[in-house]
Tab-separated table of C-alpha atoms and ligand atoms in Angstrom:
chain	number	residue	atom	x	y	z
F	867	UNK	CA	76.007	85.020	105.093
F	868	UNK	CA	77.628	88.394	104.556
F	869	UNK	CA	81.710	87.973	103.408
F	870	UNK	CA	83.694	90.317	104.687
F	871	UNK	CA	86.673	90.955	102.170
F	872	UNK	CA	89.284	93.507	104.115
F	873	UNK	CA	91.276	95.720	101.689
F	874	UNK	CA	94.898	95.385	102.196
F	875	UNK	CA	95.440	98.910	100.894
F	876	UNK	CA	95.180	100.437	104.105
F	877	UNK	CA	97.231	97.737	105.605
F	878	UNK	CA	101.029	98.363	107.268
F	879	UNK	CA	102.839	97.275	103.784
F	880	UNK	CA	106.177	97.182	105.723
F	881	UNK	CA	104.280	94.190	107.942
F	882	UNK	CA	101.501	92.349	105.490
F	883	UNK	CA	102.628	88.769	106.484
F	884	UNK	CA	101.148	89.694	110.111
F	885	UNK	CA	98.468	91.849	109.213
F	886	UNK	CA	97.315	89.095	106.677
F	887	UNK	CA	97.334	86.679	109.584
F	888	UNK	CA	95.568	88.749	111.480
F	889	UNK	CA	92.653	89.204	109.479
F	890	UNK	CA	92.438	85.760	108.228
F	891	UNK	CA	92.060	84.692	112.026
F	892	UNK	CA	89.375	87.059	112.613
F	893	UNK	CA	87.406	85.555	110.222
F	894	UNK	CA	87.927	87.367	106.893
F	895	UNK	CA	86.350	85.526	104.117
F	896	UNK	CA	88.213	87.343	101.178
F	897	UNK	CA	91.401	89.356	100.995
F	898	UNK	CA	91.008	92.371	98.844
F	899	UNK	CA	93.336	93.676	96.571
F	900	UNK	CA	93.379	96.704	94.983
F	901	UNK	CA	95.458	97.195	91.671
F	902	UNK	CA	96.071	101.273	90.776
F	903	UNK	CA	97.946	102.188	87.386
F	904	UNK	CA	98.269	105.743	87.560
F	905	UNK	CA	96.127	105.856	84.058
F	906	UNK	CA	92.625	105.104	85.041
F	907	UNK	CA	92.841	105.941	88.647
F	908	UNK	CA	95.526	108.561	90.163
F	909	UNK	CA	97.290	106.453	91.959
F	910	UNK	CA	99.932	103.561	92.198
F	911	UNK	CA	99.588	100.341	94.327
F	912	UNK	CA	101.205	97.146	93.327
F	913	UNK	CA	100.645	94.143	90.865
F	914	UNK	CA	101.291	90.492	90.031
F	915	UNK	CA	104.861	90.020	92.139
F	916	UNK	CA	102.919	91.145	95.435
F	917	UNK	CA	100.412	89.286	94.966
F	918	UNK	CA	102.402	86.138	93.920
F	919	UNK	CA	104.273	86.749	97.107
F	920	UNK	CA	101.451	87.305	99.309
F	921	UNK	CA	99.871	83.753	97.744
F	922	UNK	CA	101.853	81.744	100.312
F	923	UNK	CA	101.588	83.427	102.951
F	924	UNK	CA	97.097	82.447	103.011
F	925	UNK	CA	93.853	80.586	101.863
F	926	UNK	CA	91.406	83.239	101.669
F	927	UNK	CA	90.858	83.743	97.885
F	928	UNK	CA	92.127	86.571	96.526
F	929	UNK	CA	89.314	89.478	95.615
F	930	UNK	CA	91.092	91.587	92.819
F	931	UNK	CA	90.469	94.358	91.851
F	932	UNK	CA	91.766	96.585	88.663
F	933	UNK	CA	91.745	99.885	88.613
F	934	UNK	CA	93.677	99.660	85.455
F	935	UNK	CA	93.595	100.444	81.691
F	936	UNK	CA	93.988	97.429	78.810
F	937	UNK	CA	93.443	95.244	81.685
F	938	UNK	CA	92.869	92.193	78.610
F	939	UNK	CA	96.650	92.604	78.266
F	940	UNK	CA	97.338	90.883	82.233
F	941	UNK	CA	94.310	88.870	83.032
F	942	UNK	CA	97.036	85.502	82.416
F	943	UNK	CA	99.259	87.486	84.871
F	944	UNK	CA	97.313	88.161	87.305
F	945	UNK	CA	95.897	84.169	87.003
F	946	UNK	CA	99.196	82.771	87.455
F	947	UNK	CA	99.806	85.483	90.461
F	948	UNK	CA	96.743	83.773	92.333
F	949	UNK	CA	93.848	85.727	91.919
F	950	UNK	CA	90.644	84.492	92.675
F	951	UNK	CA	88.418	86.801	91.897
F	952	UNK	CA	89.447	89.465	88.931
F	953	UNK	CA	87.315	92.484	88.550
F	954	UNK	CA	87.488	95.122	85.812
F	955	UNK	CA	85.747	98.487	85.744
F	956	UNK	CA	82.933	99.289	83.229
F	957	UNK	CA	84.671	102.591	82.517
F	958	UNK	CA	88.195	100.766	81.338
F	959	UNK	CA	87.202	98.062	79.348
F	960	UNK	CA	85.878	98.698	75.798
F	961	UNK	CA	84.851	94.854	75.044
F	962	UNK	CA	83.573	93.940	77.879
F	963	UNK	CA	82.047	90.528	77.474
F	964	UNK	CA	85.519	89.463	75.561
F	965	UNK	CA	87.486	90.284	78.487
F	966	UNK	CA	84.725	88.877	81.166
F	967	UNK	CA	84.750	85.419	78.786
F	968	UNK	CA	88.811	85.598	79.264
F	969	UNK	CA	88.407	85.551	82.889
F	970	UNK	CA	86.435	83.151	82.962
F	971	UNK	CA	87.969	80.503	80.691
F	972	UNK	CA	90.845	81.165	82.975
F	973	UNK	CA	88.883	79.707	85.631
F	974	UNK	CA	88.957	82.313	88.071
F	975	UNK	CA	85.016	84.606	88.870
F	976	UNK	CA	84.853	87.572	86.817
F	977	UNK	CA	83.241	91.009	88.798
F	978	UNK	CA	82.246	94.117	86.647
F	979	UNK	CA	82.671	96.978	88.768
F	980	UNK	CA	81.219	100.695	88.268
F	981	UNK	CA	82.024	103.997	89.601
F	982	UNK	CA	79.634	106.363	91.435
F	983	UNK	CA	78.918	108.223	88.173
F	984	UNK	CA	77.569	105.049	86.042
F	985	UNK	CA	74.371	103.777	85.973
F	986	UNK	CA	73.616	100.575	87.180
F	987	UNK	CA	71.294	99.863	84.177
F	988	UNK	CA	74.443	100.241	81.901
F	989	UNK	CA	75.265	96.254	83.544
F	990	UNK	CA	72.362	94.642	82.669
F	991	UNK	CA	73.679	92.938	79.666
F	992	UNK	CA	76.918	91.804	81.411
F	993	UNK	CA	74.826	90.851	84.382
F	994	UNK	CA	74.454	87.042	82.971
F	995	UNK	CA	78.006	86.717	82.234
F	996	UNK	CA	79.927	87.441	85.827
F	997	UNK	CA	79.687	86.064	89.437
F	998	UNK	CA	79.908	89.636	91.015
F	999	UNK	CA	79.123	93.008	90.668
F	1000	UNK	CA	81.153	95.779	92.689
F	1001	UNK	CA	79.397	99.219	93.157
F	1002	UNK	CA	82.037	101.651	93.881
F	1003	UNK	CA	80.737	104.074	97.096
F	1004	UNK	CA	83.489	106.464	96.801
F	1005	UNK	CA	85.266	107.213	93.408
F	1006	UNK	CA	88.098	104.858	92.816
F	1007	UNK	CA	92.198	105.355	93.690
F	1008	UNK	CA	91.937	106.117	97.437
F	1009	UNK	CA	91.407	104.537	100.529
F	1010	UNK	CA	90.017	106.221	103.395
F	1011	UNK	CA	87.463	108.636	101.664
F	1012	UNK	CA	83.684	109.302	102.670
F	1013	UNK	CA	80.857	107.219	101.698
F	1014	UNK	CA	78.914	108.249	98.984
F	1015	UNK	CA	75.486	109.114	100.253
F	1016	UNK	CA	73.755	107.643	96.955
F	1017	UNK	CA	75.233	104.689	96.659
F	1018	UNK	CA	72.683	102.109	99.204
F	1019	UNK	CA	70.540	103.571	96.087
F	1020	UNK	CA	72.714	101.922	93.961
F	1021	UNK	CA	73.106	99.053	95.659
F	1022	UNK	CA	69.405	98.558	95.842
F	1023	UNK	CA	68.928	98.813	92.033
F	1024	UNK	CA	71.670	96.390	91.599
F	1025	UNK	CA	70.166	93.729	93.781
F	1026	UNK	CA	66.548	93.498	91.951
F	1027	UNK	CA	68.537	93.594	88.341
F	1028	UNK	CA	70.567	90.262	90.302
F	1029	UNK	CA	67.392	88.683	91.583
F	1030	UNK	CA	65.477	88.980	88.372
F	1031	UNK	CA	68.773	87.831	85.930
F	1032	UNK	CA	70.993	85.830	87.889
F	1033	UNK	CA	70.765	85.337	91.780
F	1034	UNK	CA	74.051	83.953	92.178
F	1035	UNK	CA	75.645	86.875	91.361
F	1036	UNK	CA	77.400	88.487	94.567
F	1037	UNK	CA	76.697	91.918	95.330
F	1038	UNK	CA	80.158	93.776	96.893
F	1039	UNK	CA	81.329	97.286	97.829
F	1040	UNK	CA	83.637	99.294	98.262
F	1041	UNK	CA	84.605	102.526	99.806
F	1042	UNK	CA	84.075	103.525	103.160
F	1043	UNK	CA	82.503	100.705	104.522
F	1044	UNK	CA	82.679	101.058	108.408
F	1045	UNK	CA	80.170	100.547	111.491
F	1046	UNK	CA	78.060	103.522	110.378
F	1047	UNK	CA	77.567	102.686	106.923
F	1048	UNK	CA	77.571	98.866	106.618
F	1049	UNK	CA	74.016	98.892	107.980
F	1050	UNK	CA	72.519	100.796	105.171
F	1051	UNK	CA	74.763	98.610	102.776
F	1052	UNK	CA	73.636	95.450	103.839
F	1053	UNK	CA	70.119	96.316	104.037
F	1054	UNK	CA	70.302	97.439	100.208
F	1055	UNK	CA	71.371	94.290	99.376
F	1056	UNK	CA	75.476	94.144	99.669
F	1057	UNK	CA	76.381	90.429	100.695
F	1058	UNK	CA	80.125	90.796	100.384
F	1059	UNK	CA	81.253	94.394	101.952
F	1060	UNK	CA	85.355	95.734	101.138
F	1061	UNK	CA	86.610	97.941	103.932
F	1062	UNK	CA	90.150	99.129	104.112
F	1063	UNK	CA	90.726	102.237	107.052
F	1064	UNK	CA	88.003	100.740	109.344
F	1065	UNK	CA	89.693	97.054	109.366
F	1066	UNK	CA	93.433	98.292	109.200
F	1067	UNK	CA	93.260	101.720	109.909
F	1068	UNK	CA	93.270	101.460	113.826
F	1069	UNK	CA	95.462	98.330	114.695
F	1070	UNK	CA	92.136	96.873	115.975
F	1071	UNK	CA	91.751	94.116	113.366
F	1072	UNK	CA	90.288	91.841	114.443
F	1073	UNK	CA	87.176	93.749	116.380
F	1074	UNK	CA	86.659	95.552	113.508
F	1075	UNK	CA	86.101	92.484	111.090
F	1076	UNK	CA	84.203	91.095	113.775
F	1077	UNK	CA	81.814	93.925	114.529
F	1078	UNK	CA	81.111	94.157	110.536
F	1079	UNK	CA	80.354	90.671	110.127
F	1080	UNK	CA	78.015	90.615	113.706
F	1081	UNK	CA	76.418	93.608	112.262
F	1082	UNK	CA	75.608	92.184	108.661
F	1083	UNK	CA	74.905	88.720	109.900
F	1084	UNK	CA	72.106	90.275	112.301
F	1085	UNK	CA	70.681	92.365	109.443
F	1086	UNK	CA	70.515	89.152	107.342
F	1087	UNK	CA	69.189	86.662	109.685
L	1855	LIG	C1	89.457	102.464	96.522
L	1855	LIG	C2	89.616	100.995	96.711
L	1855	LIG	C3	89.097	100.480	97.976
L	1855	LIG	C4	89.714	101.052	99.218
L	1855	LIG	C5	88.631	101.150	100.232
L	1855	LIG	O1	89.782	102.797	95.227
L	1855	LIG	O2	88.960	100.288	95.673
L	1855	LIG	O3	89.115	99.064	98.032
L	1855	LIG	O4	90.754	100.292	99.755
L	1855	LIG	O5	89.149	101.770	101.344
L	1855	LIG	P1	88.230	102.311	102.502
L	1855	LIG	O6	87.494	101.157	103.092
L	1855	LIG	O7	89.218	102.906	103.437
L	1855	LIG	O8	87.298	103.340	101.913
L	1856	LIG	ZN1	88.767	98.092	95.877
Protein backbone atom coordinates (compact mmCIF):
# COMPACT_ATOMS: atom_id res chain seq x y z
CA UNK A 1 0.00 0.00 0.00
CA UNK A 2 0.90 3.54 -0.96
CA UNK A 3 1.01 6.08 2.46
CA UNK A 4 -0.12 9.15 1.87
CA UNK A 5 1.77 11.67 4.26
CA UNK A 6 -0.09 15.33 3.75
CA UNK A 7 2.27 18.29 4.40
CA UNK A 8 0.93 20.58 6.94
CA UNK A 9 2.82 23.48 5.38
CA UNK A 10 0.16 24.41 3.20
CA UNK A 11 -2.30 23.92 5.92
CA UNK A 12 -4.57 27.03 7.59
CA UNK A 13 -1.89 27.48 10.62
CA UNK A 14 -4.48 29.76 12.36
CA UNK A 15 -6.84 26.31 12.36
CA UNK A 16 -4.31 23.03 12.44
CA UNK A 17 -6.29 21.26 15.27
CA UNK A 18 -9.21 20.91 12.53
CA UNK A 19 -7.30 20.58 9.55
CA UNK A 20 -5.24 17.79 11.37
CA UNK A 21 -8.54 16.09 12.08
CA UNK A 22 -9.51 16.35 8.92
CA UNK A 23 -6.87 14.63 7.24
CA UNK A 24 -6.39 12.01 9.76
CA UNK A 25 -10.16 11.00 9.04
CA UNK A 26 -9.61 10.83 5.46
CA UNK A 27 -7.24 8.36 5.85
CA UNK A 28 -3.79 10.01 6.03
CA UNK A 29 -1.21 7.57 7.03
CA UNK A 30 1.58 10.15 8.01
CA UNK A 31 1.50 13.82 8.91
CA UNK A 32 4.30 15.69 7.31
CA UNK A 33 6.24 18.23 8.74
CA UNK A 34 8.41 20.42 7.26
CA UNK A 35 11.21 22.20 9.38
CA UNK A 36 12.83 25.55 7.38
CA UNK A 37 15.84 27.49 9.10
CA UNK A 38 16.39 30.27 6.91
CA UNK A 39 20.21 28.83 6.46
CA UNK A 40 19.87 25.86 4.26
CA UNK A 41 16.58 26.63 2.74
CA UNK A 42 15.13 30.39 2.37
CA UNK A 43 12.58 30.12 4.42
CA UNK A 44 11.14 29.89 8.06
CA UNK A 45 8.48 27.36 9.30
CA UNK A 46 8.38 26.19 12.82
CA UNK A 47 10.18 23.63 15.19
CA UNK A 48 10.03 21.46 18.31
CA UNK A 49 7.14 23.62 20.40
CA UNK A 50 4.68 23.09 17.31
CA UNK A 51 5.26 20.01 16.98
CA UNK A 52 5.13 19.13 20.74
CA UNK A 53 1.83 20.90 20.63
CA UNK A 54 0.47 19.34 17.65
CA UNK A 55 1.52 15.68 19.41
CA UNK A 56 -1.79 15.64 21.30
CA UNK A 57 -3.88 16.68 19.19
CA UNK A 58 -3.17 12.85 16.75
CA UNK A 59 -1.78 9.25 16.12
CA UNK A 60 -0.48 9.44 12.75
CA UNK A 61 3.34 9.39 13.22
CA UNK A 62 4.98 12.30 12.63
CA UNK A 63 7.10 12.41 9.07
CA UNK A 64 9.84 15.15 9.75
CA UNK A 65 11.50 16.69 7.79
CA UNK A 66 14.74 19.17 8.19
CA UNK A 67 15.52 21.52 6.01
CA UNK A 68 18.05 22.69 8.45
CA UNK A 69 21.82 23.17 9.04
CA UNK A 70 23.81 21.26 12.20
CA UNK A 71 20.72 19.34 12.38
CA UNK A 72 23.10 16.73 14.96
CA UNK A 73 22.69 19.66 17.38
CA UNK A 74 18.39 18.93 17.76
CA UNK A 75 17.85 15.38 16.78
CA UNK A 76 17.10 14.86 21.06
CA UNK A 77 14.72 17.85 20.50
CA UNK A 78 12.97 16.99 17.97
CA UNK A 79 12.69 13.14 19.74
CA UNK A 80 11.24 14.45 22.78
CA UNK A 81 8.84 16.83 20.47
CA UNK A 82 7.35 13.48 18.93
CA UNK A 83 8.80 12.86 15.79
CA UNK A 84 8.51 9.75 14.19
CA UNK A 85 10.24 9.85 11.38
CA UNK A 86 13.42 12.45 11.24
CA UNK A 87 14.91 13.13 7.90
CA UNK A 88 18.06 15.12 7.12
CA UNK A 89 19.25 16.32 3.72
CA UNK A 90 22.42 14.92 2.05
CA UNK A 91 23.45 18.49 1.27
CA UNK A 92 23.40 19.63 5.25
CA UNK A 93 24.92 16.99 6.98
CA UNK A 94 28.72 16.50 6.75
CA UNK A 95 28.82 13.02 8.83
CA UNK A 96 26.20 11.50 7.68
CA UNK A 97 26.16 7.98 9.02
CA UNK A 98 26.99 9.63 12.69
CA UNK A 99 23.96 11.61 12.58
CA UNK A 100 21.71 8.69 10.80
CA UNK A 101 23.20 6.21 13.84
CA UNK A 102 21.90 9.18 16.35
CA UNK A 103 18.54 8.89 14.98
CA UNK A 104 18.37 5.79 15.20
CA UNK A 105 19.61 4.95 18.70
CA UNK A 106 16.96 7.44 19.53
CA UNK A 107 14.54 5.05 18.33
CA UNK A 108 12.78 6.98 15.90
CA UNK A 109 13.38 5.88 11.44
CA UNK A 110 16.02 7.88 10.00
CA UNK A 111 15.24 9.23 6.02
CA UNK A 112 18.19 10.75 3.95
CA UNK A 113 16.71 13.11 1.69
CA UNK A 114 18.31 14.76 -1.61
CA UNK A 115 17.60 17.70 -3.66
CA UNK A 116 16.89 17.74 -7.42
CA UNK A 117 20.56 18.55 -8.13
CA UNK A 118 22.18 15.32 -6.30
CA UNK A 119 22.66 12.18 -7.62
CA UNK A 120 20.98 9.37 -6.39
CA UNK A 121 24.18 7.22 -6.57
CA UNK A 122 25.74 9.67 -3.97
CA UNK A 123 23.12 7.40 -1.28
CA UNK A 124 24.23 4.21 -1.92
CA UNK A 125 26.43 3.89 1.03
CA UNK A 126 23.82 5.35 3.46
CA UNK A 127 21.23 3.22 1.74
CA UNK A 128 21.82 0.23 4.44
CA UNK A 129 21.68 2.46 7.31
CA UNK A 130 18.00 4.35 7.03
CA UNK A 131 14.32 3.21 6.66
CA UNK A 132 13.55 5.94 3.96
CA UNK A 133 14.80 7.81 1.30
CA UNK A 134 13.04 11.22 0.23
CA UNK A 135 13.74 12.46 -3.39
CA UNK A 136 13.01 16.05 -3.42
CA UNK A 137 10.77 16.90 -6.91
CA UNK A 138 10.98 20.53 -6.52
CA UNK A 139 13.98 22.29 -4.75
CA UNK A 140 13.41 22.57 -1.07
CA UNK A 141 11.80 25.79 1.13
CA UNK A 142 8.46 26.18 -0.71
CA UNK A 143 5.28 24.70 -0.99
CA UNK A 144 3.23 24.95 -3.94
CA UNK A 145 5.96 24.89 -6.74
CA UNK A 146 5.98 22.74 -10.08
CA UNK A 147 7.06 19.27 -10.33
CA UNK A 148 10.29 18.64 -11.50
CA UNK A 149 10.02 16.88 -14.80
CA UNK A 150 13.21 14.59 -13.99
CA UNK A 151 12.52 13.50 -10.94
CA UNK A 152 10.08 9.89 -11.76
CA UNK A 153 13.83 9.43 -13.23
CA UNK A 154 15.02 9.75 -9.99
CA UNK A 155 12.69 7.97 -8.35
CA UNK A 156 13.21 5.04 -10.61
CA UNK A 157 16.99 4.87 -9.92
CA UNK A 158 16.28 5.04 -6.31
CA UNK A 159 13.94 2.10 -6.25
CA UNK A 160 16.42 -0.60 -8.01
CA UNK A 161 19.44 0.83 -5.60
CA UNK A 162 16.40 -0.13 -2.61
CA UNK A 163 15.53 -3.47 -4.13
CA UNK A 164 19.06 -4.61 -4.64
CA UNK A 165 20.41 -3.15 -0.88
CA UNK A 166 17.63 -3.03 1.36
CA UNK A 167 13.87 -3.51 0.33
CA UNK A 168 12.47 -2.21 3.36
CA UNK A 169 13.55 0.99 2.77
CA UNK A 170 10.47 3.39 1.91
CA UNK A 171 10.65 5.36 -1.07
CA UNK A 172 8.82 9.12 -0.42
CA UNK A 173 8.45 12.46 -2.24
CA UNK A 174 7.98 15.51 -2.12
CA UNK A 175 7.01 18.51 -4.08
CA UNK A 176 4.15 18.88 -6.14
CA UNK A 177 2.58 15.77 -5.77
CA UNK A 178 -1.07 16.17 -7.08
CA UNK A 179 -3.57 14.07 -9.41
CA UNK A 180 -1.40 14.73 -12.48
CA UNK A 181 1.81 13.76 -11.19
CA UNK A 182 1.26 11.02 -8.57
CA UNK A 183 0.74 8.57 -11.43
CA UNK A 184 4.15 8.88 -12.85
CA UNK A 185 5.46 8.86 -9.13
CA UNK A 186 4.00 5.81 -8.13
CA UNK A 187 4.77 3.98 -11.17
CA UNK A 188 8.62 4.89 -10.60
CA UNK A 189 8.48 3.38 -7.53
CA UNK A 190 7.28 6.13 -4.72
CA UNK A 191 5.29 4.11 -1.96
CA UNK A 192 4.85 6.98 0.45
CA UNK A 193 3.91 10.36 -1.65
CA UNK A 194 4.09 14.17 0.52
CA UNK A 195 1.64 16.65 -0.95
CA UNK A 196 0.96 19.97 0.63
CA UNK A 197 -1.28 22.62 -1.95
CA UNK A 198 -3.19 19.66 -3.52
CA UNK A 199 -4.39 18.20 0.06
CA UNK A 200 -4.78 21.69 1.85
CA UNK A 201 -4.66 24.03 -0.76
CA UNK A 202 -8.44 23.88 -1.79
CA UNK A 203 -10.43 23.17 1.51
CA UNK A 204 -11.25 19.81 -0.19
CA UNK A 205 -9.29 17.55 2.18
CA UNK A 206 -10.50 14.91 2.35
CA UNK A 207 -11.24 14.12 -1.64
CA UNK A 208 -8.00 15.03 -2.30
CA UNK A 209 -6.26 12.43 0.10
CA UNK A 210 -8.70 10.12 -1.11
CA UNK A 211 -8.28 10.49 -4.84
CA UNK A 212 -4.28 10.14 -4.24
CA UNK A 213 -4.49 7.11 -2.33
CA UNK A 214 -7.40 5.47 -5.00
CA UNK A 215 -5.02 6.49 -7.62
CA UNK A 216 -1.73 4.88 -6.12
CA UNK A 217 -3.52 1.91 -4.69
CA UNK A 218 -4.85 1.09 -8.37
CA UNK A 219 -1.36 1.58 -9.84
CA UNK A 220 -0.04 -0.85 -7.18
CA UNK A 221 -2.52 -3.55 -7.16
C1 LIG B 1 9.06 21.83 0.29
C2 LIG B 1 8.53 20.89 1.32
C3 LIG B 1 7.32 20.16 0.91
C4 LIG B 1 6.13 21.01 0.57
C5 LIG B 1 5.43 20.33 -0.55
O1 LIG B 1 10.30 22.28 0.70
O2 LIG B 1 9.50 19.92 1.66
O3 LIG B 1 6.95 19.16 1.84
O4 LIG B 1 5.23 21.20 1.62
O5 LIG B 1 4.39 21.15 -0.95
P1 LIG B 1 3.61 20.90 -2.29
O6 LIG B 1 2.95 19.56 -2.21
O7 LIG B 1 2.64 22.02 -2.30
O8 LIG B 1 4.60 20.98 -3.43
ZN1 LIG C 1 8.86 18.21 2.91
Amino acid sequence: MVKIAPSLLAADFSDLKSQITLAEQAGADWLHLDIMDGHFVPNITCGPPVIKAIRKLTKLPFDTHLMIEDADAYIEIFHAAGADVLTVHYEACTHLHRTISRIKELGMNAGVCINPATPVELLRDILPYVDLVLIMSVNPGFGGQAFIPTSPAKLHQAADMIKQIKPEVYLEVDGGVDDTTVEAVVKAGANVLVAGNYVFGNGKIADAIRTLKKTANAIRS
